[in-house]
């Protein structure tokens, strides 16, 4: 019943979207704003393979996420992941999510507030809330720096609060070719003894549409979510490459 309701809500949401966007998104990936231009509808699909291989344990999970983002104004957009599918080790419907982002500062630095909710459809999962700040700093004509301060609250029997400070550098090697590198800090359950630093890189290509705006992004990335454990055993920083994540995906700008 919950799955049917989510698809029905998404259908109503799509029907309310105007037929045309006022402005398209730039082809250059590094020049994208913090929020899409008013009227933009972007359809997203991503495949992720997340695994752990330490020589003793070899586990992996494959998941597909399909969703859409619509910009109601230049400063307000809504994203919905309506088709989260677990493909391996078994096929199952995952937990859908809805996220809203509002840009309240547009200058040399762009800042916005973001809130989201992940709905527990799967067994043995809990309601999850996300809230925080997102930011963007344009560095040069072909580079930009994205950053944030995000909190994740899991409404389990005992509430768990996690914190993340994501940082991503973006650079266009040519108008259509780009690469990015991500890192930051994460803290599990607000226990700073669990402070970790992720590390990831990716490449992508943007296909321009008839109007010269971005029509399709395709990308692939590889990351170590817990690359560096800061202050591990006996206060020694520990590098960890056993935990990995490989992603491929595409974004189609329908409007």
mmCIF file of C-alpha atoms in Angstrom, residues 48-176:
data_model
loop_
_atom_site.group_PDB
_atom_site.id
_atom_site.type_symbol
_atom_site.label_atom_id
_atom_site.label_comp_id
_atom_site.label_asym_id
_atom_site.label_seq_id
_atom_site.Cartn_x
_atom_site.Cartn_y
_atom_site.Cartn_z
ATOM 1 C CA UNK A 48 25.791 1.485 -7.015
ATOM 2 C CA UNK A 49 27.877 -1.520 -6.017
ATOM 3 C CA UNK A 50 28.999 -1.272 -2.401
ATOM 4 C CA UNK A 51 31.243 -3.919 -0.936
ATOM 5 C CA UNK A 52 33.632 -5.085 1.750
ATOM 6 C CA UNK A 53 36.628 -7.249 0.877
ATOM 7 C CA UNK A 54 39.285 -7.673 3.546
ATOM 8 C CA UNK A 55 40.630 -11.083 2.585
ATOM 9 C CA UNK A 56 38.432 -12.847 5.129
ATOM 10 C CA UNK A 57 35.046 -11.384 4.210
ATOM 11 C CA UNK A 58 33.859 -10.628 0.672
ATOM 12 C CA UNK A 59 30.404 -9.027 0.666
ATOM 13 C CA UNK A 60 28.732 -6.754 -1.863
ATOM 14 C CA UNK A 61 25.367 -5.115 -2.446
ATOM 15 C CA UNK A 62 24.023 -3.773 -5.732
ATOM 16 C CA UNK A 63 21.292 -1.134 -5.758
ATOM 17 C CA UNK A 64 19.482 0.962 -8.356
ATOM 18 C CA UNK A 65 17.883 4.338 -7.593
ATOM 19 C CA UNK A 66 15.536 6.169 -9.973
ATOM 20 C CA UNK A 67 14.075 9.578 -9.187
ATOM 21 C CA UNK A 68 13.497 13.130 -10.327
ATOM 22 C CA UNK A 69 14.271 16.699 -9.317
ATOM 23 C CA UNK A 70 12.013 19.655 -10.127
ATOM 24 C CA UNK A 71 12.823 23.335 -9.560
ATOM 25 C CA UNK A 72 9.739 25.320 -8.531
ATOM 26 C CA UNK A 73 11.789 28.534 -8.529
ATOM 27 C CA UNK A 74 15.436 29.411 -9.129
ATOM 28 C CA UNK A 75 15.970 28.899 -5.394
ATOM 29 C CA UNK A 76 13.684 25.980 -4.469
ATOM 30 C CA UNK A 77 13.828 22.417 -5.754
ATOM 31 C CA UNK A 78 12.382 19.071 -4.708
ATOM 32 C CA UNK A 79 13.943 15.658 -5.286
ATOM 33 C CA UNK A 80 12.121 12.339 -4.967
ATOM 34 C CA UNK A 81 13.687 8.882 -5.221
ATOM 35 C CA UNK A 82 10.621 6.792 -6.007
ATOM 36 C CA UNK A 83 12.232 3.604 -7.282
ATOM 37 C CA UNK A 84 14.984 2.418 -4.936
ATOM 38 C CA UNK A 85 15.694 -1.200 -5.853
ATOM 39 C CA UNK A 86 18.053 -3.658 -4.211
ATOM 40 C CA UNK A 87 19.306 -6.008 -6.936
ATOM 41 C CA UNK A 88 21.847 -8.159 -5.119
ATOM 42 C CA UNK A 89 22.080 -10.339 -3.038
ATOM 43 C CA UNK A 90 18.282 -10.403 -3.590
ATOM 44 C CA UNK A 91 15.781 -8.205 -5.413
ATOM 45 C CA UNK A 92 13.727 -5.997 -3.109
ATOM 46 C CA UNK A 93 12.121 -2.555 -3.032
ATOM 47 C CA UNK A 94 14.235 -0.193 -0.937
ATOM 48 C CA UNK A 95 13.393 2.911 1.054
ATOM 49 C CA UNK A 96 12.174 5.923 -0.997
ATOM 50 C CA UNK A 97 13.161 9.454 -0.052
ATOM 51 C CA UNK A 98 12.095 13.062 -0.576
ATOM 52 C CA UNK A 99 14.511 16.000 -0.263
ATOM 53 C CA UNK A 100 13.919 19.753 -0.531
ATOM 54 C CA UNK A 101 16.642 22.360 -1.015
ATOM 55 C CA UNK A 102 16.215 26.131 -0.680
ATOM 56 C CA UNK A 103 18.971 28.537 -1.718
ATOM 57 C CA UNK A 104 18.968 31.609 0.517
ATOM 58 C CA UNK A 105 22.242 33.198 -0.607
ATOM 59 C CA UNK A 106 23.315 33.761 -4.202
ATOM 60 C CA UNK A 107 26.605 35.620 -4.596
ATOM 61 C CA UNK A 108 30.244 34.591 -4.953
ATOM 62 C CA UNK A 109 29.266 31.885 -2.473
ATOM 63 C CA UNK A 110 25.902 30.130 -2.747
ATOM 64 C CA UNK A 111 24.306 28.732 0.403
ATOM 65 C CA UNK A 112 21.154 26.708 0.891
ATOM 66 C CA UNK A 113 19.210 24.757 3.480
ATOM 67 C CA UNK A 114 18.289 21.127 2.838
ATOM 68 C CA UNK A 115 15.828 18.811 4.560
ATOM 69 C CA UNK A 116 14.878 15.278 3.646
ATOM 70 C CA UNK A 117 13.085 12.179 4.830
ATOM 71 C CA UNK A 118 13.680 8.514 4.025
ATOM 72 C CA UNK A 119 10.558 6.387 4.426
ATOM 73 C CA UNK A 120 11.036 2.929 6.008
ATOM 74 C CA UNK A 121 9.419 0.523 3.548
ATOM 75 C CA UNK A 122 11.902 -2.307 4.062
ATOM 76 C CA UNK A 123 11.618 -4.580 7.058
ATOM 77 C CA UNK A 124 13.893 -3.786 10.009
ATOM 78 C CA UNK A 125 14.504 -0.205 8.874
ATOM 79 C CA UNK A 126 13.589 3.067 10.576
ATOM 80 C CA UNK A 127 12.440 6.538 9.596
ATOM 81 C CA UNK A 128 15.430 8.708 8.746
ATOM 82 C CA UNK A 129 15.556 12.519 8.683
ATOM 83 C CA UNK A 130 18.259 14.677 7.093
ATOM 84 C CA UNK A 131 18.861 18.378 7.638
ATOM 85 C CA UNK A 132 21.697 20.795 7.108
ATOM 86 C CA UNK A 133 23.400 23.317 4.873
ATOM 87 C CA UNK A 134 24.726 23.032 1.328
ATOM 88 C CA UNK A 135 27.199 25.431 -0.230
ATOM 89 C CA UNK A 136 28.925 26.215 -3.509
ATOM 90 C CA UNK A 137 31.989 28.320 -4.233
ATOM 91 C CA UNK A 138 32.998 29.115 -7.806
ATOM 92 C CA UNK A 139 36.791 29.012 -8.004
ATOM 93 C CA UNK A 140 37.643 29.673 -11.669
ATOM 94 C CA UNK A 141 35.831 29.562 -15.003
ATOM 95 C CA UNK A 142 36.017 25.763 -15.025
ATOM 96 C CA UNK A 143 36.290 24.757 -11.355
ATOM 97 C CA UNK A 144 33.995 24.876 -8.342
ATOM 98 C CA UNK A 145 33.896 23.611 -4.775
ATOM 99 C CA UNK A 146 30.768 22.100 -3.224
ATOM 100 C CA UNK A 147 30.511 21.663 0.537
ATOM 101 C CA UNK A 148 28.017 21.093 3.313
ATOM 102 C CA UNK A 149 27.199 20.366 6.924
ATOM 103 C CA UNK A 150 24.583 17.628 7.182
ATOM 104 C CA UNK A 151 22.933 15.768 10.040
ATOM 105 C CA UNK A 152 21.210 12.404 9.688
ATOM 106 C CA UNK A 153 18.768 11.355 12.422
ATOM 107 C CA UNK A 154 17.632 7.727 12.514
ATOM 108 C CA UNK A 155 14.421 7.299 14.503
ATOM 109 C CA UNK A 156 15.215 3.854 15.927
ATOM 110 C CA UNK A 157 14.377 2.566 19.413
ATOM 111 C CA UNK A 158 17.305 4.723 20.456
ATOM 112 C CA UNK A 159 17.679 7.792 18.247
ATOM 113 C CA UNK A 160 20.973 7.893 16.366
ATOM 114 C CA UNK A 161 22.415 11.175 15.048
ATOM 115 C CA UNK A 162 25.184 11.135 12.453
ATOM 116 C CA UNK A 163 27.077 14.117 11.061
ATOM 117 C CA UNK A 164 28.846 14.654 7.744
ATOM 118 C CA UNK A 165 30.879 17.487 6.239
ATOM 119 C CA UNK A 166 31.044 16.614 2.527
ATOM 120 C CA UNK A 167 33.427 18.409 0.160
ATOM 121 C CA UNK A 168 33.553 17.947 -3.620
ATOM 122 C CA UNK A 169 35.855 19.593 -6.166
ATOM 123 C CA UNK A 170 34.573 19.807 -9.760
ATOM 124 C CA UNK A 171 36.561 20.623 -12.875
ATOM 125 C CA UNK A 172 35.717 20.739 -16.571
ATOM 126 C CA UNK A 173 38.556 19.540 -18.801
ATOM 127 C CA UNK A 174 36.468 20.652 -21.804
ATOM 128 C CA UNK A 175 32.910 22.010 -22.004
ATOM 129 C CA UNK A 176 31.455 18.477 -22.063
#
